[in-house]
Amino acid sequence: MQDRLVARLLNTLVRLLFAGVALIAVISTLRFTINRWGHGFALQAVTMTDLIAIISAAVALLAFLAAYWFSRRAREDGLRVEKSTAYLSLEMASSEVFKYEAEKDAELKPYRTVYAAPSARKRLGGRSNAKIAYNLYFQTLNLFEVCARFRRQSIIEHQVFASWVAWFYDTLDDWYFREMWYDLRSNYTDDVRDIFDLGTAIFARHGEEAPAGDDAEAVLDAARKAEFYAAVAAQMQCREIAGWLDKTEKRAIAPPPLKGPIGHWLISIGLMTPPPPKRSPASSPGPSATTPAT
């Protein structure tokens, strides 16, 4: 990391040096051109005194730009470390939740279906295993709250948060979560409450009884999911979420062309976006053979 920082500083100094030389050359050329061909201007040729003044001004300007650039870079490096640490913390915490879910899979399974008959809801709600599911939702919502706060504070990127919306939806897919949400919601901040208020309302509008046939359920699930993503995109004011389902329905089939040195430099400083790969719609007639059953 230290080597990269030194290389970056040297690269910046070289750029500033060339910029200074170019500035001096431009000013001198303009002065000479006006003096040689300009009519009505009482300008003298560039003298040594003028050249020293120009160089002094250019050095002062470059010193200011260098100080500003180094200060900004230091802030950006600190922010980058903060974002990386925050993202790593989220991933580690989510791994613990997944581990808990895997260890309690048998106890959780009856509570993690989309639908349940009223008699089954009453029976399952009175079992001790209901506390295991309740604890899972607390852990999950705590993570969602941190993730939403990080998104509002621009600590995590738009794409990272958009990828978590699938987990939000999977949680809403549980009939027991939707039933217990009213008891859970007072523990969480505005964004989490609003997101899951909207989500539970969407599920309620589409009905709490299973439709006849797997095809009908697939159509219903797609409609609920699209409506939920649109609602979360509006809540978080995020176009990345709004286009997420369309984006993930396409897969890369060919890499993008490799840019040359100039293109690579423009991408590195943010003046050009990286080219996307060639994509085509991803068709999957059924679940993968390695996909675990839910």
PDB file of C-alpha atoms in Angstrom:
ATOM      1  CA  MET A   1       0.000   0.000   0.000  1.00  0.00           C
ATOM      2  CA  GLN A   2       2.871   2.363   0.815  1.00  0.00           C
ATOM      3  CA  ASP A   3       4.454   1.645  -2.591  1.00  0.00           C
ATOM      4  CA  ARG A   4       1.172   2.455  -4.348  1.00  0.00           C
ATOM      5  CA  LEU A   5       0.888   5.723  -2.439  1.00  0.00           C
ATOM      6  CA  VAL A   6       4.440   6.780  -3.392  1.00  0.00           C
ATOM      7  CA  ALA A   7       3.807   5.877  -7.028  1.00  0.00           C
ATOM      8  CA  ARG A   8       0.564   7.857  -6.988  1.00  0.00           C
ATOM      9  CA  LEU A   9       2.323  10.916  -5.524  1.00  0.00           C
ATOM     10  CA  LEU A  10       5.118  10.757  -8.088  1.00  0.00           C
ATOM     11  CA  ASN A  11       2.571  10.398 -10.863  1.00  0.00           C
ATOM     12  CA  THR A  12       0.732  13.463  -9.590  1.00  0.00           C
ATOM     13  CA  LEU A  13       3.909  15.535  -9.347  1.00  0.00           C
ATOM     14  CA  VAL A  14       4.823  14.646 -12.927  1.00  0.00           C
ATOM     15  CA  ARG A  15       1.354  15.657 -14.108  1.00  0.00           C
ATOM     16  CA  LEU A  16       1.557  18.960 -12.229  1.00  0.00           C
ATOM     17  CA  LEU A  17       5.021  19.637 -13.673  1.00  0.00           C
ATOM     18  CA  PHE A  18       3.779  19.107 -17.221  1.00  0.00           C
ATOM     19  CA  ALA A  19       0.758  21.284 -16.463  1.00  0.00           C
ATOM     20  CA  GLY A  20       3.057  24.062 -15.226  1.00  0.00           C
ATOM     21  CA  VAL A  21       5.284  23.862 -18.289  1.00  0.00           C
ATOM     22  CA  ALA A  22       2.218  23.923 -20.529  1.00  0.00           C
ATOM     23  CA  LEU A  23       0.859  26.960 -18.669  1.00  0.00           C
ATOM     24  CA  ILE A  24       4.115  28.878 -19.087  1.00  0.00           C
ATOM     25  CA  ALA A  25       4.269  27.938 -22.763  1.00  0.00           C
ATOM     26  CA  VAL A  26       0.683  29.052 -23.405  1.00  0.00           C
ATOM     27  CA  ILE A  27       1.134  32.413 -21.652  1.00  0.00           C
ATOM     28  CA  SER A  28       4.421  33.093 -23.433  1.00  0.00           C
ATOM     29  CA  THR A  29       2.910  32.168 -26.800  1.00  0.00           C
ATOM     30  CA  LEU A  30      -0.052  34.459 -26.262  1.00  0.00           C
ATOM     31  CA  ARG A  31       2.166  37.345 -25.245  1.00  0.00           C
ATOM     32  CA  PHE A  32       4.412  36.827 -28.265  1.00  0.00           C
ATOM     33  CA  THR A  33       1.460  36.459 -30.672  1.00  0.00           C
ATOM     34  CA  ILE A  34      -0.264  39.635 -29.474  1.00  0.00           C
ATOM     35  CA  ASN A  35       3.018  41.567 -29.607  1.00  0.00           C
ATOM     36  CA  ARG A  36       3.863  40.273 -33.097  1.00  0.00           C
ATOM     37  CA  TRP A  37       0.520  40.499 -34.887  1.00  0.00           C
ATOM     38  CA  GLY A  38      -1.812  42.372 -32.555  1.00  0.00           C
ATOM     39  CA  HIS A  39      -2.619  45.943 -33.625  1.00  0.00           C
ATOM     40  CA  GLY A  40      -3.272  48.662 -31.121  1.00  0.00           C
ATOM     41  CA  PHE A  41      -1.727  46.848 -28.158  1.00  0.00           C
ATOM     42  CA  ALA A  42       1.153  48.445 -26.330  1.00  0.00           C
ATOM     43  CA  LEU A  43       2.692  45.183 -25.254  1.00  0.00           C
ATOM     44  CA  GLN A  44       6.352  44.425 -24.984  1.00  0.00           C
ATOM     45  CA  ALA A  45       8.093  41.149 -25.745  1.00  0.00           C
ATOM     46  CA  VAL A  46       8.439  38.703 -22.883  1.00  0.00           C
ATOM     47  CA  THR A  47      11.399  39.762 -20.787  1.00  0.00           C
ATOM     48  CA  MET A  48      13.334  37.793 -18.203  1.00  0.00           C
ATOM     49  CA  THR A  49      11.483  39.678 -15.457  1.00  0.00           C
ATOM     50  CA  ASP A  50       8.136  38.708 -17.014  1.00  0.00           C
ATOM     51  CA  LEU A  51       9.253  35.098 -17.336  1.00  0.00           C
ATOM     52  CA  ILE A  52      10.308  34.963 -13.678  1.00  0.00           C
ATOM     53  CA  ALA A  53       6.945  36.454 -12.634  1.00  0.00           C
ATOM     54  CA  ILE A  54       5.065  33.924 -14.774  1.00  0.00           C
ATOM     55  CA  ILE A  55       7.102  31.040 -13.381  1.00  0.00           C
ATOM     56  CA  SER A  56       6.564  32.268  -9.805  1.00  0.00           C
ATOM     57  CA  ALA A  57       2.809  32.521 -10.332  1.00  0.00           C
ATOM     58  CA  ALA A  58       2.710  29.087 -11.954  1.00  0.00           C
ATOM     59  CA  VAL A  59       4.716  27.529  -9.102  1.00  0.00           C
ATOM     60  CA  ALA A  60       2.418  29.130  -6.518  1.00  0.00           C
ATOM     61  CA  LEU A  61      -0.645  27.845  -8.370  1.00  0.00           C
ATOM     62  CA  LEU A  62       0.819  24.363  -8.715  1.00  0.00           C
ATOM     63  CA  ALA A  63       1.764  24.316  -5.015  1.00  0.00           C
ATOM     64  CA  PHE A  64      -1.810  25.196  -4.111  1.00  0.00           C
ATOM     65  CA  LEU A  65      -3.212  22.540  -6.463  1.00  0.00           C
ATOM     66  CA  ALA A  66      -0.786  19.938  -5.117  1.00  0.00           C
ATOM     67  CA  ALA A  67      -1.722  20.722  -1.495  1.00  0.00           C
ATOM     68  CA  TYR A  68      -5.408  20.570  -2.368  1.00  0.00           C
ATOM     69  CA  TRP A  69      -4.980  17.290  -4.265  1.00  0.00           C
ATOM     70  CA  PHE A  70      -3.007  15.616  -1.476  1.00  0.00           C
ATOM     71  CA  SER A  71      -5.569  16.754   1.112  1.00  0.00           C
ATOM     72  CA  ARG A  72      -8.435  15.451  -0.988  1.00  0.00           C
ATOM     73  CA  ARG A  73      -6.636  12.179  -1.628  1.00  0.00           C
ATOM     74  CA  ALA A  74      -6.020  11.723   2.098  1.00  0.00           C
ATOM     75  CA  ARG A  75      -9.725  12.220   2.776  1.00  0.00           C
ATOM     76  CA  GLU A  76     -10.663   9.831  -0.032  1.00  0.00           C
ATOM     77  CA  ASP A  77      -8.247   7.185   1.260  1.00  0.00           C
ATOM     78  CA  GLY A  78      -9.694   7.510   4.758  1.00  0.00           C
ATOM     79  CA  LEU A  79     -13.233   7.237   3.397  1.00  0.00           C
ATOM     80  CA  ARG A  80     -12.259   4.229   1.299  1.00  0.00           C
ATOM     81  CA  VAL A  81     -10.878   2.451   4.359  1.00  0.00           C
ATOM     82  CA  GLU A  82     -14.035   3.313   6.301  1.00  0.00           C
ATOM     83  CA  LYS A  83     -16.244   1.943   3.524  1.00  0.00           C
ATOM     84  CA  SER A  84     -14.194  -1.248   3.249  1.00  0.00           C
ATOM     85  CA  THR A  85     -14.350  -1.793   7.000  1.00  0.00           C
ATOM     86  CA  ALA A  86     -18.102  -1.165   7.066  1.00  0.00           C
ATOM     87  CA  TYR A  87     -18.709  -3.542   4.168  1.00  0.00           C
ATOM     88  CA  LEU A  88     -16.545  -6.242   5.728  1.00  0.00           C
ATOM     89  CA  SER A  89     -18.399  -5.870   9.042  1.00  0.00           C
ATOM     90  CA  LEU A  90     -21.738  -6.262   7.260  1.00  0.00           C
ATOM     91  CA  GLU A  91     -20.566  -9.358   5.418  1.00  0.00           C
ATOM     92  CA  MET A  92     -19.225 -10.969   8.588  1.00  0.00           C
ATOM     93  CA  ALA A  93     -22.427 -10.206  10.485  1.00  0.00           C
ATOM     94  CA  SER A  94     -24.548 -11.590   7.643  1.00  0.00           C
ATOM     95  CA  SER A  95     -22.452 -14.768   7.663  1.00  0.00           C
ATOM     96  CA  GLU A  96     -23.338 -15.240  11.332  1.00  0.00           C
ATOM     97  CA  VAL A  97     -27.026 -14.894  10.500  1.00  0.00           C
ATOM     98  CA  PHE A  98     -26.719 -17.445   7.706  1.00  0.00           C
ATOM     99  CA  LYS A  99     -24.924 -19.778  10.079  1.00  0.00           C
ATOM    100  CA  TYR A 100     -27.707 -19.443  12.659  1.00  0.00           C
ATOM    101  CA  GLU A 101     -30.302 -20.071   9.955  1.00  0.00           C
ATOM    102  CA  ALA A 102     -28.502 -23.189   8.735  1.00  0.00           C
ATOM    103  CA  GLU A 103     -28.117 -24.582  12.256  1.00  0.00           C
ATOM    104  CA  LYS A 104     -31.828 -24.050  12.984  1.00  0.00           C
ATOM    105  CA  ASP A 105     -33.085 -25.131   9.565  1.00  0.00           C
ATOM    106  CA  ALA A 106     -35.384 -27.904  10.811  1.00  0.00           C
ATOM    107  CA  GLU A 107     -36.977 -25.709  13.474  1.00  0.00           C
ATOM    108  CA  LEU A 108     -37.370 -22.771  11.096  1.00  0.00           C
ATOM    109  CA  LYS A 109     -38.737 -24.594   8.054  1.00  0.00           C
ATOM    110  CA  PRO A 110     -42.477 -24.434   8.991  1.00  0.00           C
ATOM    111  CA  TYR A 111     -42.168 -20.674   9.541  1.00  0.00           C
ATOM    112  CA  ARG A 112     -40.325 -19.981   6.301  1.00  0.00           C
ATOM    113  CA  THR A 113     -43.031 -20.801   3.764  1.00  0.00           C
ATOM    114  CA  VAL A 114     -44.936 -18.177   1.806  1.00  0.00           C
ATOM    115  CA  TYR A 115     -48.362 -19.360   2.905  1.00  0.00           C
ATOM    116  CA  ALA A 116     -49.855 -21.118   5.900  1.00  0.00           C
ATOM    117  CA  ALA A 117     -53.448 -21.972   6.743  1.00  0.00           C
ATOM    118  CA  PRO A 118     -55.008 -20.044   9.668  1.00  0.00           C
ATOM    119  CA  SER A 119     -55.103 -23.218  11.786  1.00  0.00           C
ATOM    120  CA  ALA A 120     -51.408 -23.890  11.088  1.00  0.00           C
ATOM    121  CA  ARG A 121     -50.519 -20.285  11.931  1.00  0.00           C
ATOM    122  CA  LYS A 122     -52.181 -20.540  15.314  1.00  0.00           C
ATOM    123  CA  ARG A 123     -50.599 -23.921  16.054  1.00  0.00           C
ATOM    124  CA  LEU A 124     -47.083 -22.941  14.941  1.00  0.00           C
ATOM    125  CA  GLY A 125     -47.239 -19.578  16.689  1.00  0.00           C
ATOM    126  CA  GLY A 126     -47.666 -21.344  20.030  1.00  0.00           C
ATOM    127  CA  ARG A 127     -44.629 -23.584  19.666  1.00  0.00           C
ATOM    128  CA  SER A 128     -41.247 -22.896  21.226  1.00  0.00           C
ATOM    129  CA  ASN A 129     -39.697 -22.923  17.750  1.00  0.00           C
ATOM    130  CA  ALA A 130     -41.531 -19.679  17.058  1.00  0.00           C
ATOM    131  CA  LYS A 131     -38.992 -17.952  19.321  1.00  0.00           C
ATOM    132  CA  ILE A 132     -36.194 -19.241  17.104  1.00  0.00           C
ATOM    133  CA  ALA A 133     -37.847 -17.667  14.068  1.00  0.00           C
ATOM    134  CA  TYR A 134     -38.519 -14.467  16.010  1.00  0.00           C
ATOM    135  CA  ASN A 135     -34.845 -14.275  16.987  1.00  0.00           C
ATOM    136  CA  LEU A 136     -33.807 -14.816  13.353  1.00  0.00           C
ATOM    137  CA  TYR A 137     -35.935 -11.862  12.285  1.00  0.00           C
ATOM    138  CA  PHE A 138     -34.430  -9.647  14.965  1.00  0.00           C
ATOM    139  CA  GLN A 139     -30.919 -10.502  13.780  1.00  0.00           C
ATOM    140  CA  THR A 140     -31.870  -9.975  10.151  1.00  0.00           C
ATOM    141  CA  LEU A 141     -33.621  -6.653  10.718  1.00  0.00           C
ATOM    142  CA  ASN A 142     -30.702  -5.350  12.769  1.00  0.00           C
ATOM    143  CA  LEU A 143     -28.473  -5.946   9.761  1.00  0.00           C
ATOM    144  CA  PHE A 144     -30.994  -4.340   7.422  1.00  0.00           C
ATOM    145  CA  GLU A 145     -31.072  -1.257   9.642  1.00  0.00           C
ATOM    146  CA  VAL A 146     -27.278  -0.903   9.568  1.00  0.00           C
ATOM    147  CA  CYS A 147     -27.247  -1.476   5.814  1.00  0.00           C
ATOM    148  CA  ALA A 148     -29.915   1.186   5.230  1.00  0.00           C
ATOM    149  CA  ARG A 149     -28.080   3.671   7.459  1.00  0.00           C
ATOM    150  CA  PHE A 150     -24.806   3.033   5.621  1.00  0.00           C
ATOM    151  CA  ARG A 151     -26.602   3.587   2.323  1.00  0.00           C
ATOM    152  CA  ARG A 152     -28.027   6.924   3.496  1.00  0.00           C
ATOM    153  CA  GLN A 153     -24.581   7.995   4.646  1.00  0.00           C
ATOM    154  CA  SER A 154     -23.002   6.869   1.335  1.00  0.00           C
ATOM    155  CA  ILE A 155     -20.745   4.446   3.213  1.00  0.00           C
ATOM    156  CA  ILE A 156     -21.797   1.543   0.998  1.00  0.00           C
ATOM    157  CA  GLU A 157     -22.347   1.801  -2.733  1.00  0.00           C
ATOM    158  CA  HIS A 158     -25.681   1.792  -4.535  1.00  0.00           C
ATOM    159  CA  GLN A 159     -25.042  -1.638  -6.035  1.00  0.00           C
ATOM    160  CA  VAL A 160     -24.234  -3.173  -2.657  1.00  0.00           C
ATOM    161  CA  PHE A 161     -27.493  -1.963  -1.153  1.00  0.00           C
ATOM    162  CA  ALA A 162     -29.454  -2.997  -4.247  1.00  0.00           C
ATOM    163  CA  SER A 163     -28.071  -6.524  -3.899  1.00  0.00           C
ATOM    164  CA  TRP A 164     -29.451  -6.662  -0.332  1.00  0.00           C
ATOM    165  CA  VAL A 165     -33.014  -5.955  -1.490  1.00  0.00           C
ATOM    166  CA  ALA A 166     -33.260  -9.604  -2.550  1.00  0.00           C
ATOM    167  CA  TRP A 167     -32.682 -10.553   1.102  1.00  0.00           C
ATOM    168  CA  PHE A 168     -35.350  -8.062   2.168  1.00  0.00           C
ATOM    169  CA  TYR A 169     -37.774  -9.775  -0.185  1.00  0.00           C
ATOM    170  CA  ASP A 170     -36.810 -13.267   0.947  1.00  0.00           C
ATOM    171  CA  THR A 171     -37.570 -12.232   4.518  1.00  0.00           C
ATOM    172  CA  LEU A 172     -40.990 -10.900   3.476  1.00  0.00           C
ATOM    173  CA  ASP A 173     -41.611 -14.229   1.785  1.00  0.00           C
ATOM    174  CA  ASP A 174     -42.072 -15.832   5.241  1.00  0.00           C
ATOM    175  CA  TRP A 175     -45.673 -15.852   6.401  1.00  0.00           C
ATOM    176  CA  TYR A 176     -44.518 -15.733  10.038  1.00  0.00           C
ATOM    177  CA  PHE A 177     -42.426 -12.623   9.448  1.00  0.00           C
ATOM    178  CA  ARG A 178     -45.370 -10.836   7.858  1.00  0.00           C
ATOM    179  CA  GLU A 179     -47.562 -11.872  10.764  1.00  0.00           C
ATOM    180  CA  MET A 180     -45.063 -10.665  13.390  1.00  0.00           C
ATOM    181  CA  TRP A 181     -43.916  -7.516  11.619  1.00  0.00           C
ATOM    182  CA  TYR A 182     -46.278  -5.245  13.567  1.00  0.00           C
ATOM    183  CA  ASP A 183     -44.633  -6.393  16.819  1.00  0.00           C
ATOM    184  CA  LEU A 184     -41.139  -5.938  15.383  1.00  0.00           C
ATOM    185  CA  ARG A 185     -41.441  -2.613  13.560  1.00  0.00           C
ATOM    186  CA  SER A 186     -41.205  -0.257  16.544  1.00  0.00           C
ATOM    187  CA  ASN A 187     -37.581  -1.345  17.109  1.00  0.00           C
ATOM    188  CA  TYR A 188     -36.301   0.048  13.815  1.00  0.00           C
ATOM    189  CA  THR A 189     -35.575   3.312  12.028  1.00  0.00           C
ATOM    190  CA  ASP A 190     -37.738   5.023   9.427  1.00  0.00           C
ATOM    191  CA  ASP A 191     -36.251   3.408   6.331  1.00  0.00           C
ATOM    192  CA  VAL A 192     -36.585  -0.142   7.670  1.00  0.00           C
ATOM    193  CA  ARG A 193     -40.124   0.495   8.925  1.00  0.00           C
ATOM    194  CA  ASP A 194     -41.194   2.074   5.659  1.00  0.00           C
ATOM    195  CA  ILE A 195     -39.619  -0.626   3.494  1.00  0.00           C
ATOM    196  CA  PHE A 196     -41.295  -3.476   5.340  1.00  0.00           C
ATOM    197  CA  ASP A 197     -44.573  -1.615   5.822  1.00  0.00           C
ATOM    198  CA  LEU A 198     -44.672  -1.273   2.043  1.00  0.00           C
ATOM    199  CA  GLY A 199     -43.613  -4.892   1.574  1.00  0.00           C
ATOM    200  CA  THR A 200     -46.238  -6.381   3.880  1.00  0.00           C
ATOM    201  CA  ALA A 201     -48.903  -4.204   2.210  1.00  0.00           C
ATOM    202  CA  ILE A 202     -47.844  -5.532  -1.209  1.00  0.00           C
ATOM    203  CA  PHE A 203     -48.153  -9.144  -0.037  1.00  0.00           C
ATOM    204  CA  ALA A 204     -51.530  -8.378   1.537  1.00  0.00           C
ATOM    205  CA  ARG A 205     -52.828  -6.865  -1.702  1.00  0.00           C
ATOM    206  CA  HIS A 206     -51.819  -9.951  -3.666  1.00  0.00           C
ATOM    207  CA  GLY A 207     -53.483 -12.282  -1.171  1.00  0.00           C
ATOM    208  CA  GLU A 208     -52.364 -14.560   1.640  1.00  0.00           C
ATOM    209  CA  GLU A 209     -53.715 -17.760   0.091  1.00  0.00           C
ATOM    210  CA  ALA A 210     -51.710 -19.916  -2.290  1.00  0.00           C
ATOM    211  CA  PRO A 211     -52.955 -19.826  -5.898  1.00  0.00           C
ATOM    212  CA  ALA A 212     -53.698 -23.027  -7.751  1.00  0.00           C
ATOM    213  CA  GLY A 213     -50.608 -24.356  -9.517  1.00  0.00           C
ATOM    214  CA  ASP A 214     -46.913 -23.561  -9.554  1.00  0.00           C
ATOM    215  CA  ASP A 215     -47.201 -21.424 -12.689  1.00  0.00           C
ATOM    216  CA  ALA A 216     -49.757 -19.147 -11.057  1.00  0.00           C
ATOM    217  CA  GLU A 217     -47.528 -18.790  -7.991  1.00  0.00           C
ATOM    218  CA  ALA A 218     -44.522 -17.940 -10.180  1.00  0.00           C
ATOM    219  CA  VAL A 219     -46.511 -15.179 -11.916  1.00  0.00           C
ATOM    220  CA  LEU A 220     -47.758 -13.870  -8.578  1.00  0.00           C
ATOM    221  CA  ASP A 221     -44.258 -13.929  -7.082  1.00  0.00           C
ATOM    222  CA  ALA A 222     -42.849 -12.004 -10.060  1.00  0.00           C
ATOM    223  CA  ALA A 223     -45.561  -9.359  -9.704  1.00  0.00           C
ATOM    224  CA  ARG A 224     -44.958  -8.968  -5.953  1.00  0.00           C
ATOM    225  CA  LYS A 225     -41.213  -8.782  -6.419  1.00  0.00           C
ATOM    226  CA  ALA A 226     -41.388  -6.154  -9.175  1.00  0.00           C
ATOM    227  CA  GLU A 227     -43.744  -4.030  -7.068  1.00  0.00           C
ATOM    228  CA  PHE A 228     -41.518  -4.381  -4.022  1.00  0.00           C
ATOM    229  CA  TYR A 229     -38.341  -3.373  -5.872  1.00  0.00           C
ATOM    230  CA  ALA A 230     -40.138  -0.336  -7.288  1.00  0.00           C
ATOM    231  CA  ALA A 231     -41.320   0.617  -3.784  1.00  0.00           C
ATOM    232  CA  VAL A 232     -37.839   0.299  -2.239  1.00  0.00           C
ATOM    233  CA  ALA A 233     -36.301   2.224  -5.151  1.00  0.00           C
ATOM    234  CA  ALA A 234     -38.730   5.079  -4.514  1.00  0.00           C
ATOM    235  CA  GLN A 235     -38.191   4.955  -0.744  1.00  0.00           C
ATOM    236  CA  MET A 236     -34.391   5.117  -1.100  1.00  0.00           C
ATOM    237  CA  GLN A 237     -34.482   7.293  -4.249  1.00  0.00           C
ATOM    238  CA  CYS A 238     -32.190   4.834  -5.997  1.00  0.00           C
ATOM    239  CA  ARG A 239     -32.273   4.132  -9.737  1.00  0.00           C
ATOM    240  CA  GLU A 240     -29.923   1.192  -9.209  1.00  0.00           C
ATOM    241  CA  ILE A 241     -32.668  -0.662  -7.312  1.00  0.00           C
ATOM    242  CA  ALA A 242     -35.288   0.347  -9.882  1.00  0.00           C
ATOM    243  CA  GLY A 243     -33.341  -1.353 -12.669  1.00  0.00           C
ATOM    244  CA  TRP A 244     -31.933  -4.219 -10.629  1.00  0.00           C
ATOM    245  CA  LEU A 245     -34.338  -6.963 -11.735  1.00  0.00           C
ATOM    246  CA  ASP A 246     -33.888  -6.113 -15.423  1.00  0.00           C
ATOM    247  CA  LYS A 247     -30.119  -5.985 -14.974  1.00  0.00           C
ATOM    248  CA  THR A 248     -29.880  -9.338 -13.177  1.00  0.00           C
ATOM    249  CA  GLU A 249     -32.051 -11.055 -15.780  1.00  0.00           C
ATOM    250  CA  LYS A 250     -29.146 -10.667 -18.214  1.00  0.00           C
ATOM    251  CA  ARG A 251     -25.833 -12.485 -18.043  1.00  0.00           C
ATOM    252  CA  ALA A 252     -22.434 -11.640 -19.474  1.00  0.00           C
ATOM    253  CA  ILE A 253     -21.522 -13.629 -22.576  1.00  0.00           C
ATOM    254  CA  ALA A 254     -18.448 -11.700 -23.794  1.00  0.00           C
ATOM    255  CA  PRO A 255     -15.946  -9.451 -22.018  1.00  0.00           C
ATOM    256  CA  PRO A 256     -15.713  -5.750 -22.867  1.00  0.00           C
ATOM    257  CA  PRO A 257     -12.882  -4.526 -25.108  1.00  0.00           C
ATOM    258  CA  LEU A 258      -9.664  -3.681 -23.298  1.00  0.00           C
ATOM    259  CA  LYS A 259      -9.045   0.055 -23.250  1.00  0.00           C
ATOM    260  CA  GLY A 260      -5.677   1.577 -24.091  1.00  0.00           C
ATOM    261  CA  PRO A 261      -3.510   3.662 -21.743  1.00  0.00           C
ATOM    262  CA  ILE A 262      -5.549   6.840 -22.273  1.00  0.00           C
ATOM    263  CA  GLY A 263      -8.849   5.075 -21.746  1.00  0.00           C
ATOM    264  CA  HIS A 264      -7.491   3.319 -18.682  1.00  0.00           C
ATOM    265  CA  TRP A 265      -6.326   6.648 -17.253  1.00  0.00           C
ATOM    266  CA  LEU A 266      -9.691   8.329 -17.951  1.00  0.00           C
ATOM    267  CA  ILE A 267     -11.465   5.464 -16.169  1.00  0.00           C
ATOM    268  CA  SER A 268      -9.095   5.662 -13.191  1.00  0.00           C
ATOM    269  CA  ILE A 269      -9.844   9.359 -12.631  1.00  0.00           C
ATOM    270  CA  GLY A 270     -13.583   8.951 -13.136  1.00  0.00           C
ATOM    271  CA  LEU A 271     -13.965  10.774 -16.470  1.00  0.00           C
ATOM    272  CA  MET A 272     -14.994   7.579 -18.254  1.00  0.00           C
ATOM    273  CA  THR A 273     -17.098   4.667 -17.028  1.00  0.00           C
ATOM    274  CA  PRO A 274     -15.758   1.123 -17.477  1.00  0.00           C
ATOM    275  CA  PRO A 275     -17.278  -0.526 -20.565  1.00  0.00           C
ATOM    276  CA  PRO A 276     -19.880  -3.213 -19.792  1.00  0.00           C
ATOM    277  CA  PRO A 277     -19.576  -6.762 -21.109  1.00  0.00           C
ATOM    278  CA  LYS A 278     -21.867  -8.028 -23.829  1.00  0.00           C
ATOM    279  CA  ARG A 279     -24.974  -9.460 -22.188  1.00  0.00           C
ATOM    280  CA  SER A 280     -27.941 -11.564 -23.199  1.00  0.00           C
ATOM    281  CA  PRO A 281     -31.131 -12.576 -21.359  1.00  0.00           C
ATOM    282  CA  ALA A 282     -30.483 -15.363 -18.851  1.00  0.00           C
ATOM    283  CA  SER A 283     -32.949 -18.185 -19.385  1.00  0.00           C
ATOM    284  CA  SER A 284     -33.340 -20.766 -16.652  1.00  0.00           C
ATOM    285  CA  PRO A 285     -36.274 -23.181 -17.112  1.00  0.00           C
ATOM    286  CA  GLY A 286     -35.841 -24.619 -13.627  1.00  0.00           C
ATOM    287  CA  PRO A 287     -33.685 -24.494 -10.500  1.00  0.00           C
ATOM    288  CA  SER A 288     -30.119 -25.675 -10.731  1.00  0.00           C
ATOM    289  CA  ALA A 289     -29.409 -29.250  -9.649  1.00  0.00           C
ATOM    290  CA  THR A 290     -27.106 -27.838  -6.980  1.00  0.00           C
ATOM    291  CA  THR A 291     -29.647 -25.329  -5.627  1.00  0.00           C
ATOM    292  CA  PRO A 292     -30.666 -26.430  -2.125  1.00  0.00           C
ATOM    293  CA  ALA A 293     -34.375 -26.871  -1.592  1.00  0.00           C
ATOM    294  CA  THR A 294     -36.157 -24.260   0.515  1.00  0.00           C
TER     295      THR A 294
END
